[in-house]
Every structure is written in structure tokens, then in C-alpha cells.
CSV table of C-alpha atoms and ligand atoms in Angstrom, one decimal:
chain,number,residue,atom,x,y,z
A,172,MET,CA,7.8,13.4,-18.4
A,173,ASP,CA,5.8,15.9,-16.4
A,174,MET,CA,3.8,13.7,-14.1
A,175,LEU,CA,2.6,16.4,-11.8
A,176,GLY,CA,1.6,18.8,-14.6
A,177,GLY,CA,4.5,21.3,-14.2
A,178,LEU,CA,4.6,21.1,-10.4
A,179,THR,CA,7.7,19.9,-8.6
A,180,PRO,CA,7.0,17.1,-6.1
A,181,SER,CA,7.6,19.6,-3.2
A,182,GLU,CA,5.0,22.1,-4.8
A,183,PHE,CA,2.5,19.2,-5.2
A,184,LEU,CA,3.0,18.1,-1.6
A,185,ARG,CA,2.7,21.7,-0.3
A,186,ASP,CA,-0.3,22.8,-2.3
A,187,TYR,CA,-2.4,19.6,-3.1
A,188,TRP,CA,-1.4,16.6,-1.1
A,189,GLN,CA,-4.2,15.9,1.5
A,190,LYS,CA,-5.6,19.3,0.5
A,191,LYS,CA,-7.3,19.6,-2.8
A,192,PRO,CA,-7.9,17.7,-6.1
A,193,LEU,CA,-5.6,18.1,-9.1
A,194,VAL,CA,-6.3,17.2,-12.7
A,195,ILE,CA,-3.1,16.5,-14.6
A,196,ARG,CA,-3.4,16.3,-18.4
A,197,GLN,CA,-1.0,13.9,-20.0
A,198,ALA,CA,0.8,13.0,-16.7
A,199,PHE,CA,1.9,9.9,-18.6
A,200,PRO,CA,2.1,10.9,-22.3
A,201,ASP,CA,1.4,8.2,-24.9
A,202,PHE,CA,0.4,5.9,-22.1
A,203,GLN,CA,-0.1,2.3,-23.1
A,204,CYS,CA,-2.1,0.3,-20.6
A,205,PRO,CA,0.0,-2.7,-19.5
A,206,VAL,CA,-3.0,-4.9,-19.0
A,207,SER,CA,-6.0,-5.7,-21.2
A,208,ALA,CA,-9.6,-6.1,-20.0
A,209,ASP,CA,-9.3,-9.8,-20.8
A,210,GLU,CA,-6.2,-10.1,-18.6
A,211,LEU,CA,-8.0,-8.3,-15.8
A,212,ALA,CA,-10.9,-10.8,-16.1
A,213,GLY,CA,-8.4,-13.6,-16.1
A,214,LEU,CA,-6.9,-12.3,-12.9
A,215,ALA,CA,-10.3,-12.0,-11.3
A,216,CYS,CA,-10.8,-15.7,-11.8
A,217,GLU,CA,-7.7,-16.5,-9.8
A,218,GLU,CA,-7.7,-17.6,-6.2
A,219,GLY,CA,-5.6,-15.2,-4.2
A,220,VAL,CA,-6.4,-12.2,-6.3
A,221,GLU,CA,-8.9,-9.8,-4.6
A,222,SER,CA,-11.5,-8.8,-7.2
A,223,ARG,CA,-15.1,-7.4,-7.2
A,224,ILE,CA,-17.8,-6.7,-9.7
A,225,VAL,CA,-20.2,-3.8,-9.0
A,226,ILE,CA,-23.5,-3.7,-10.9
A,227,GLU,CA,-25.4,-0.5,-10.9
A,228,ASN,CA,-28.8,-2.1,-11.3
A,229,ASP,CA,-28.7,-5.8,-10.4
A,230,ASP,CA,-32.2,-7.2,-11.0
A,231,GLY,CA,-33.7,-4.0,-9.7
A,232,LYS,CA,-31.4,-3.7,-6.7
A,233,PRO,CA,-29.1,-0.7,-6.6
A,234,TRP,CA,-25.3,-1.0,-6.6
A,235,GLN,CA,-24.8,-4.6,-5.9
A,236,LEU,CA,-21.4,-6.0,-5.0
A,237,HIS,CA,-20.1,-9.5,-6.0
A,238,ASN,CA,-16.8,-10.7,-4.7
A,239,GLY,CA,-14.3,-12.8,-6.7
A,240,PRO,CA,-12.8,-15.1,-7.6
A,241,PHE,CA,-15.2,-15.5,-10.5
A,242,SER,CA,-15.7,-18.4,-12.9
A,243,PRO,CA,-14.9,-17.4,-16.5
A,244,ASP,CA,-18.5,-17.7,-17.6
A,245,ARG,CA,-19.5,-15.0,-15.0
A,246,PHE,CA,-18.4,-12.4,-17.5
A,247,SER,CA,-20.7,-13.6,-20.3
A,248,SER,CA,-23.7,-13.2,-17.9
A,249,LEU,CA,-23.0,-9.5,-17.2
A,250,PRO,CA,-25.2,-6.8,-18.6
A,251,GLU,CA,-24.1,-4.9,-21.7
A,252,GLN,CA,-23.2,-1.8,-19.7
A,253,ASP,CA,-23.3,-0.1,-16.3
A,254,TRP,CA,-21.0,-2.5,-14.4
A,255,THR,CA,-17.4,-2.4,-13.2
A,256,LEU,CA,-14.8,-5.0,-12.5
A,257,LEU,CA,-12.2,-4.1,-9.8
A,258,VAL,CA,-8.9,-5.9,-9.3
A,259,GLN,CA,-7.0,-5.0,-6.2
A,260,GLY,CA,-3.2,-5.2,-5.8
A,261,LEU,CA,-2.5,-5.3,-9.5
A,262,ASP,CA,1.1,-4.1,-8.8
A,263,HIS,CA,1.7,-7.5,-7.1
A,264,TRP,CA,0.8,-9.5,-10.2
A,265,VAL,CA,1.9,-7.4,-13.1
A,266,PRO,CA,5.6,-6.1,-13.1
A,267,ASP,CA,4.9,-3.3,-15.6
A,268,ILE,CA,2.2,-2.0,-13.3
A,269,ALA,CA,4.5,-2.3,-10.3
A,270,ASP,CA,7.1,-0.2,-12.3
A,271,LEU,CA,4.6,2.7,-12.3
A,272,LEU,CA,5.2,3.1,-8.6
A,273,GLU,CA,8.7,4.3,-9.2
A,274,HIS,CA,7.1,7.6,-10.4
A,275,PHE,CA,5.5,8.0,-6.9
A,276,ARG,CA,8.6,7.6,-4.8
A,277,PHE,CA,8.3,11.2,-3.6
A,278,ILE,CA,5.7,9.8,-1.2
A,279,PRO,CA,7.1,7.5,1.5
A,280,ASN,CA,7.1,3.8,0.9
A,281,TRP,CA,5.1,3.2,4.1
A,282,ARG,CA,2.2,5.3,2.7
A,283,LEU,CA,1.7,3.1,-0.3
A,284,ASP,CA,-1.4,0.8,-0.4
A,285,ASP,CA,-1.5,-0.7,-3.8
A,286,ILE,CA,-2.6,-0.2,-7.5
A,287,MET,CA,-6.2,-1.2,-8.2
A,288,ALA,CA,-7.5,-1.5,-11.7
A,289,SER,CA,-11.0,-1.0,-12.8
A,290,PHE,CA,-12.5,-2.1,-16.1
A,291,ALA,CA,-15.9,-0.8,-17.1
A,292,PRO,CA,-17.9,-0.8,-20.4
A,293,LYS,CA,-19.8,2.4,-21.3
A,294,GLY,CA,-21.8,3.7,-18.4
A,295,GLY,CA,-20.0,1.6,-15.8
A,296,SER,CA,-19.0,3.2,-12.4
A,297,VAL,CA,-18.8,2.2,-8.8
A,298,GLY,CA,-21.2,5.1,-7.9
A,299,PRO,CA,-20.6,8.4,-6.2
A,300,HIS,CA,-18.6,7.9,-3.1
A,301,TYR,CA,-15.6,9.1,-1.1
A,302,ASP,CA,-12.5,7.2,0.0
A,303,GLN,CA,-10.4,7.4,3.1
A,304,TYR,CA,-7.3,7.2,1.0
A,305,ASP,CA,-5.2,9.5,-1.2
A,306,VAL,CA,-5.5,8.3,-4.7
A,307,PHE,CA,-4.1,9.1,-8.1
A,308,LEU,CA,-6.6,7.9,-10.7
A,309,LEU,CA,-4.6,7.3,-13.9
A,310,GLN,CA,-6.7,6.8,-17.0
A,311,ALA,CA,-5.1,3.8,-18.7
A,312,GLN,CA,-7.5,3.0,-21.6
A,313,GLY,CA,-10.6,4.6,-23.0
A,314,HIS,CA,-12.3,7.6,-21.4
A,315,ARG,CA,-13.8,8.3,-18.0
A,316,ARG,CA,-15.9,11.3,-17.0
A,317,TRP,CA,-15.1,12.3,-13.4
A,318,THR,CA,-17.3,14.5,-11.3
A,319,PHE,CA,-15.7,15.4,-8.0
A,320,GLY,CA,-15.6,17.9,-5.2
A,321,GLY,CA,-17.1,18.6,-1.8
A,322,HIS,CA,-16.0,17.1,1.5
A,323,CYS,CA,-17.9,14.1,2.7
A,324,ASP,CA,-17.8,12.1,5.9
A,325,HIS,CA,-19.8,9.4,7.7
A,326,THR,CA,-22.7,11.8,8.1
A,327,SER,CA,-23.1,12.3,4.3
A,328,PRO,CA,-26.4,10.8,3.1
A,329,ARG,CA,-26.2,7.3,1.5
A,330,VAL,CA,-28.2,5.2,-0.8
A,331,GLU,CA,-30.2,2.4,1.0
A,332,GLY,CA,-30.3,-1.2,-0.1
A,333,THR,CA,-26.6,-1.6,-1.1
A,334,PRO,CA,-23.6,-3.0,0.8
A,335,LEU,CA,-21.5,-0.2,-0.8
A,336,ARG,CA,-21.3,3.3,0.7
A,337,ILE,CA,-22.8,5.2,-2.2
A,338,LEU,CA,-23.6,8.9,-1.7
A,339,SER,CA,-27.1,10.1,-2.4
A,340,SER,CA,-27.9,13.7,-3.1
A,341,TRP,CA,-24.4,14.6,-3.9
A,342,ASP,CA,-23.6,16.8,-6.9
A,343,GLY,CA,-19.9,17.4,-7.1
A,344,GLU,CA,-18.4,20.6,-8.2
A,345,GLU,CA,-16.3,19.9,-11.2
A,346,THR,CA,-16.5,17.6,-14.2
A,347,VAL,CA,-13.6,16.5,-16.4
A,348,THR,CA,-13.2,13.7,-19.0
A,349,LEU,CA,-9.9,11.9,-18.7
A,350,ALA,CA,-8.2,10.3,-21.7
A,351,PRO,CA,-5.3,7.7,-21.6
A,352,GLY,CA,-2.3,9.2,-19.7
A,353,ASP,CA,-4.4,11.8,-17.9
A,354,MET,CA,-4.5,11.6,-14.1
A,355,LEU,CA,-6.7,13.0,-11.2
A,356,TYR,CA,-5.4,13.2,-7.7
A,357,LEU,CA,-7.9,13.2,-4.9
A,358,PRO,CA,-7.3,13.6,-1.2
A,359,PRO,CA,-9.3,11.6,1.3
A,360,GLY,CA,-12.9,12.6,1.9
A,361,ILE,CA,-13.6,14.2,-1.5
A,362,GLY,CA,-16.7,13.0,-3.2
A,363,HIS,CA,-16.2,11.6,-6.7
A,364,HIS,CA,-17.9,9.6,-9.4
A,365,GLY,CA,-16.2,8.3,-12.5
A,366,VAL,CA,-18.4,7.0,-15.3
A,367,ALA,CA,-16.9,5.1,-18.3
A,368,GLU,CA,-17.6,6.8,-21.6
A,369,ASP,CA,-16.4,3.7,-23.6
A,370,ASP,CA,-14.5,0.5,-22.7
A,371,CYS,CA,-12.4,2.0,-20.0
A,372,ILE,CA,-9.5,1.0,-17.7
A,373,THR,CA,-8.6,3.2,-14.7
A,374,LEU,CA,-5.6,2.5,-12.4
A,375,SER,CA,-6.0,3.8,-8.8
A,376,VAL,CA,-2.6,4.3,-7.2
A,377,GLY,CA,-3.7,4.3,-3.6
A,378,PHE,CA,-2.0,5.6,-0.5
A,379,ARG,CA,-3.1,4.6,3.0
A,380,ALA,CA,-2.5,5.9,6.5
A,381,PRO,CA,-3.3,4.0,9.6
A,382,THR,CA,-6.4,4.8,11.7
A,383,VAL,CA,-6.1,5.5,15.4
A,384,ASP,CA,-7.7,2.1,15.8
A,385,ASP,CA,-4.9,0.5,13.7
A,386,ILE,CA,-2.3,2.3,15.8
A,387,LEU,CA,-3.7,1.4,19.1
A,388,THR,CA,-4.6,-2.2,18.4
A,389,GLY,CA,-1.5,-2.8,16.2
A,390,PHE,CA,0.9,-1.4,18.8
A,391,THR,CA,-0.7,-3.2,21.7
A,392,ASP,CA,-0.7,-6.5,19.8
A,393,PHE,CA,3.0,-6.0,19.1
A,394,LEU,CA,3.7,-5.2,22.8
A,395,CYS,CA,1.7,-8.2,23.8
A,396,SER,CA,3.8,-10.5,21.6
A,397,GLN,CA,6.9,-9.5,23.7
A,398,SER,CA,8.2,-11.8,26.3
A,399,ASP,CA,7.2,-9.7,29.4
A,400,ALA,CA,3.6,-9.5,28.3
A,401,SER,CA,2.6,-12.5,30.5
A,402,ASP,CA,4.1,-10.9,33.6
A,403,HIS,CA,1.3,-10.3,36.2
A,404,LEU,CA,0.7,-7.1,38.2
A,405,ASN,CA,2.2,-7.8,41.6
A,406,ASP,CA,1.3,-6.3,45.0
A,407,PRO,CA,3.7,-7.5,47.7
A,408,ASP,CA,2.8,-4.4,49.8
A,409,LEU,CA,-0.9,-5.1,49.9
A,410,LYS,CA,-2.6,-3.4,52.9
A,411,ILE,CA,-5.9,-4.2,54.6
A,412,GLN,CA,-8.7,-2.0,53.2
A,413,ASP,CA,-12.0,-1.1,54.9
A,414,ASN,CA,-14.1,-2.6,52.1
A,415,PRO,CA,-12.8,-5.5,50.0
A,416,GLY,CA,-14.8,-4.1,47.1
A,417,THR,CA,-12.7,-0.9,46.9
A,418,ILE,CA,-10.2,-0.7,44.0
A,419,GLN,CA,-7.6,1.5,45.6
A,420,PRO,CA,-6.1,4.5,43.7
A,421,ASP,CA,-2.7,2.9,43.9
A,422,VAL,CA,-3.9,0.0,41.8
A,423,VAL,CA,-4.8,2.4,39.1
A,424,ASP,CA,-1.4,4.1,39.6
A,425,ARG,CA,0.2,0.7,38.9
A,426,LEU,CA,-1.9,0.2,35.8
A,427,GLU,CA,-0.9,3.6,34.6
A,428,THR,CA,2.8,2.8,35.3
A,429,VAL,CA,2.6,-0.3,33.2
A,430,ILE,CA,1.0,1.6,30.3
A,431,ARG,CA,3.3,4.6,30.6
A,432,GLU,CA,6.4,2.5,30.6
A,433,LYS,CA,5.3,0.8,27.4
A,434,LEU,CA,4.3,4.0,25.7
A,435,GLU,CA,7.5,5.7,26.6
A,436,ALA,CA,9.4,3.1,24.6
A,437,ARG,CA,9.7,5.1,21.4
A,438,ARG,CA,12.1,2.5,20.0
A,439,GLN,CA,9.4,-0.1,20.3
A,440,LEU,CA,6.9,2.2,18.5
A,441,ALA,CA,9.3,2.7,15.6
A,442,LEU,CA,10.0,-1.1,15.4
A,443,TRP,CA,6.3,-1.9,15.5
A,444,PHE,CA,5.5,0.7,12.9
A,445,GLY,CA,8.2,-0.5,10.5
A,446,GLN,CA,6.9,-4.0,10.7
A,447,PHE,CA,3.3,-3.0,10.5
A,448,SER,CA,3.6,-0.7,7.6
A,449,THR,CA,5.6,-3.1,5.5
A,450,ALA,CA,3.6,-6.2,6.2
A,451,PRO,CA,2.4,-7.9,3.0
A,452,LYS,CA,-1.3,-7.5,2.3
A,453,SER,CA,-1.8,-11.2,1.8
A,454,MET,CA,0.3,-14.3,2.3
A,455,ASP,CA,0.2,-15.0,-1.5
A,456,ILE,CA,2.2,-11.9,-2.2
A,457,VAL,CA,5.6,-12.8,-0.8
A,458,VAL,CA,6.4,-16.3,-1.8
A,459,PRO,CA,9.7,-17.9,-0.7
A,460,ALA,CA,12.2,-18.6,-3.5
A,461,GLU,CA,11.6,-22.1,-5.0
A,462,GLU,CA,15.3,-23.0,-4.7
A,463,PRO,CA,16.7,-21.4,-1.5
A,464,ALA,CA,20.0,-19.8,-2.3
A,465,SER,CA,23.0,-20.5,-0.1
A,466,THR,CA,25.1,-17.4,0.7
A,467,GLY,CA,27.4,-18.5,-2.0
A,468,ASP,CA,24.7,-18.6,-4.7
A,469,VAL,CA,23.8,-14.9,-4.1
A,470,ALA,CA,27.5,-14.0,-4.1
A,471,GLU,CA,27.8,-15.7,-7.4
A,472,ALA,CA,24.9,-14.0,-8.8
A,473,ILE,CA,26.0,-10.6,-7.6
A,474,HIS,CA,29.6,-11.1,-8.8
A,475,ALA,CA,28.5,-13.3,-11.7
A,476,GLY,CA,31.1,-13.8,-14.4
A,477,GLU,CA,34.4,-12.1,-13.7
A,478,HIS,CA,32.8,-8.9,-12.5
A,479,LEU,CA,29.7,-7.2,-11.5
A,480,ALA,CA,29.5,-5.1,-14.7
A,481,GLU,CA,29.2,-8.3,-16.6
A,482,ALA,CA,26.5,-9.5,-14.2
A,483,ILE,CA,24.5,-6.3,-14.9
A,484,ARG,CA,25.0,-6.6,-18.6
A,485,ALA,CA,23.8,-10.1,-18.3
A,486,GLY,CA,20.6,-8.8,-16.7
A,487,GLU,CA,21.6,-9.6,-13.2
A,488,GLN,CA,19.7,-6.7,-11.7
A,489,LEU,CA,18.4,-7.3,-8.2
A,490,ARG,CA,14.9,-5.9,-7.6
A,491,TRP,CA,12.1,-6.0,-5.1
A,492,ASN,CA,9.4,-8.6,-5.5
A,493,GLU,CA,6.3,-6.8,-6.9
A,494,GLY,CA,4.2,-6.3,-3.8
A,495,SER,CA,7.1,-6.4,-1.4
A,496,ARG,CA,7.4,-3.4,1.0
A,497,PHE,CA,10.7,-1.8,2.1
A,498,ALA,CA,11.3,0.9,4.7
A,499,TYR,CA,13.9,1.8,7.4
A,500,TYR,CA,14.2,3.8,10.6
A,501,GLU,CA,17.5,5.4,11.8
A,502,PHE,CA,18.2,5.1,15.5
A,503,ALA,CA,21.1,6.9,17.0
A,504,SER,CA,23.6,4.1,16.5
A,505,GLU,CA,21.8,1.6,14.3
A,506,THR,CA,19.3,1.3,11.5
A,507,ALA,CA,16.3,-0.9,11.5
A,508,LEU,CA,15.5,-2.2,8.0
A,509,PHE,CA,11.9,-3.5,7.5
A,510,VAL,CA,11.0,-5.8,4.6
A,511,ASP,CA,7.6,-7.4,4.3
A,512,GLY,CA,6.9,-7.2,8.0
A,513,GLU,CA,10.3,-8.5,9.1
A,514,GLN,CA,12.8,-6.4,11.0
A,515,PHE,CA,16.7,-6.4,10.6
A,516,LEU,CA,18.9,-4.3,12.8
A,517,LEU,CA,22.0,-3.0,11.0
A,518,LYS,CA,25.0,-1.5,12.8
A,519,GLY,CA,28.2,0.3,11.7
A,520,ASP,CA,29.3,-0.3,8.1
A,521,ALA,CA,26.1,-2.2,7.4
A,522,GLN,CA,23.8,0.8,8.0
A,523,PRO,CA,24.1,2.3,4.4
A,524,PHE,CA,22.5,-0.9,3.2
A,525,ALA,CA,19.1,0.1,4.4
A,526,PRO,CA,18.7,3.4,2.4
A,527,LEU,CA,20.3,1.6,-0.6
A,528,LEU,CA,17.7,-1.1,-0.6
A,529,CYS,CA,14.7,1.1,0.2
A,530,SER,CA,15.1,3.9,-2.3
A,531,GLY,CA,13.5,2.1,-5.2
A,532,ALA,CA,12.5,-1.2,-6.7
A,533,ARG,CA,15.8,-1.7,-8.6
A,534,VAL,CA,18.8,-1.8,-6.4
A,535,ASP,CA,21.9,0.2,-7.4
A,536,MET,CA,24.1,-2.8,-8.2
A,537,PRO,CA,27.6,-1.3,-8.1
A,538,THR,CA,27.0,0.1,-4.6
A,539,LEU,CA,25.4,-3.2,-3.6
A,540,ALA,CA,28.3,-5.2,-4.9
A,541,ARG,CA,30.7,-3.1,-2.8
A,542,LEU,CA,28.6,-3.4,0.4
A,543,SER,CA,27.9,-7.1,-0.1
A,544,GLU,CA,31.6,-8.0,0.3
A,545,ASP,CA,30.6,-8.0,3.9
A,546,GLU,CA,29.7,-11.6,4.9
A,547,ALA,CA,26.8,-10.5,7.3
A,548,LEU,CA,25.2,-8.4,4.6
A,549,LEU,CA,25.5,-11.2,2.1
A,550,GLY,CA,23.7,-13.3,4.7
A,551,LEU,CA,20.9,-10.7,5.0
A,552,LEU,CA,20.6,-10.5,1.2
A,553,THR,CA,20.3,-14.3,1.1
A,554,THR,CA,17.5,-14.2,3.7
A,555,LEU,CA,15.6,-11.5,1.8
A,556,TYR,CA,16.1,-13.6,-1.4
A,557,ASN,CA,14.9,-16.8,0.3
A,558,GLN,CA,11.8,-15.1,1.8
A,559,GLY,CA,10.8,-14.0,-1.7
A,560,SER,CA,11.3,-10.2,-1.1
A,561,ILE,CA,14.0,-9.7,-3.8
A,562,TYR,CA,14.9,-11.5,-7.0
A,563,PHE,CA,17.2,-11.2,-10.0
A,564,GLU,CA,15.3,-9.6,-12.8
B,868,LIG,C1,-13.0,3.3,-10.5
B,868,LIG,O1,-11.9,3.1,-11.0
B,868,LIG,O2,-14.0,3.0,-11.2
B,868,LIG,C2,-13.2,3.7,-9.2
B,868,LIG,C3,-12.0,4.3,-8.5
B,868,LIG,C4,-12.4,5.2,-7.4
B,868,LIG,O3,-13.4,5.9,-7.5
B,868,LIG,O4,-11.8,5.2,-6.3
B,869,LIG,CO1,-13.0,6.2,-5.1
């Protein structure tokens, strides 16, 4: 398979990633869409699944947005054409969709947002717009005509009377029609408009990066959750001042010291970011195991039968929960493993466990079996299993 159209992942990152669009014909040859339009509609009726319907002309109003969950009869009241159903986080709900992510592991786990699916009958689109995310638009079923190009930002003119940010007076630079298996990569800020040519499903593999606001508020919230956050500024050396209204420069010096000390804590920053970037998007995604395993159960499953090989043959493959996020950070003498917003510090012989667990959704079982002879690691594996982040396939 030639997912990047003849480019190596390094060439793609060097020449296209965050830089310019790329059309890849037959990125996924003979692609069979793992979900049907009916299944998407079914998901959009479920509580806990984020879904939206966008209607281009809704009783005369342009580009109207309706948020799910929907009742099943909502779908019979939709117009013949010119609407779109969007289902967010499809990778969390459909294992075959989650498996597509294995093809994108050349991008760090922490950058992944999710896979969104859109279904549209002929003429359906979400309007011309730009996104803040990097996205791979994989045509999964039917055909979509994409027009794209030109850098847009918050100053780009927008259509009035819609809650969506639809570009007005935008023309695009290039037009292509994508068939099943074709893919279009778009960096953030590039205007695009994809119109369904027939009943059409598109999968958007989206990659996010935190905003400065996310970083500042996220990190300060993290610092404020630490035990010393309730300490007060002290001033045992307070001196008489001419005017009680003056805020003396040394007060600002003290404030600066507090902030500087916190910001210099690079370790804290790494720990916060690992937790932040692996946090589940919603509480419905990581559901604790129904029957919590004792350490012994997991050991049994890993070493099931006489030996591990037998366990693998029997299908005892350990894998990430769809929607679970794994990452790690290597400090000088320990490794922090982050799973679904939780942090685990590994030392010594346990350190190789982090890269092993984070490299892809299916864990290399022979290596894991070797490492998990260690009691503490087996305990960690049990915790991950019980919190719903891993399961036996
Ligand atoms: C769609 O699939 O219709 C929209 C995806 C996008 O433009 O980001
Ligand atoms: Co878009």
C-alpha cells in the first residue's frame, strides 16, 4: 500500500505537513467503507456520540446546524439533498475505523484528534470553510468534489445568518473529485469545500495541536491542582511605606518569583502535557472493565494455556481501547507513561514498557510477556485493564 502516493513519511513531513495540500490517488486501494450510512445515522441517535446535521438551505436560512443525538424519524424529515450528517470520534465506536489510525503512526500519538465521518447525499456539503487542524480526508464511499486552496484566517469574509463559519467570496484554487480510497491532506488554514456527487461518506482523520490558550490555562490549572497551590504570598519583612496605596516593586518581584519558579519546572510541564494530550475526549470513551481483573487474571490471560504462543493463537492479543490515548516522556532516569490522562512513572527495568505500549494499538505480545514477569508491571497492566484503556481482542 502506498498511502502517501509514493512519498516516504519523512518526505511527506518535510514537503507537505503543515505546508501545502496533497491529493493522493488510491491511498487505500480497493477501500471498503467499514460503516454504512444507516450505521452512521444509528450512531447519531445515541447518547454520548457527538453528531451534527448541516443543512445548506433550512427553510430559507443558510447553513443551519442541528446537534444530535437525533430521533430516528429526524432522518425521514430531511430534504432530498444538500445536507450532511457528521459523526465525531468514529474511531471510538468502530474498531475497523480505529484500525485505520495505525497507518498514521508516523505522526505522534499526542497530535491525534479523532476520525470524523460525514455522510451526504448528492449536493451535500458543510460549506466552504477552513479548519485549524491538519486533516486527511479519506473518501470512503461515493464521490466528493473538493475545491481547495488559499490561506484563510479570522479576517476572511464570512456568510451572515449561520452559526457556522462559512467563507463568503472564496474561490479556491484547485478542484479534484475523489473516489473511494483517494485521500486529500490539508494543512490548517487552507480554505476547502467538498460537495457530494452521489451518496458519499468521507472520513476526516484529524490532528490537533493545543492553542496558546490551551497551554496557559491547562498548565496553570495543573499547577493549581498541586498541594502548594494554596500557599499564600508571605511578607515577614514588610516595611512602612509613604502611601498605603503603593504596590511596591518588591511585591511584583515576589509575584514574578512565584511564576518563574513554576515555569522553570520543565518536569512539571512534561507531566502536564502528557496528561493533557492523552485525556479522553469524553467520559463515555474509556469505560472501566465490567469485571475488574485481579493481577492474577491478567497474568493468566497473558500466559494463557501453557504458554504465550498459545494465548496469541487463541486470540489473546492485548490492544488499546478504541479512543484510548497513549504517550510517554523520557526523563533522565525514569519514563513517564501517559494513558487516558493518567500518569505512571516507570524506573529501571520497567522503562521499556512505555515505548512498547505506546508504539501502536496492538501490543507486541512476546515482548510484553517477557516484561510482565515483573510483578509491578503486571500491576500496572491490571490498572490499565481495569480503567478500560486496554482489552484482550
Ligand atoms: C465533510 O466531510 O463533509 C467535511 C470535512 C471537512 O471539510 O473538514
Ligand atoms: Co474542513
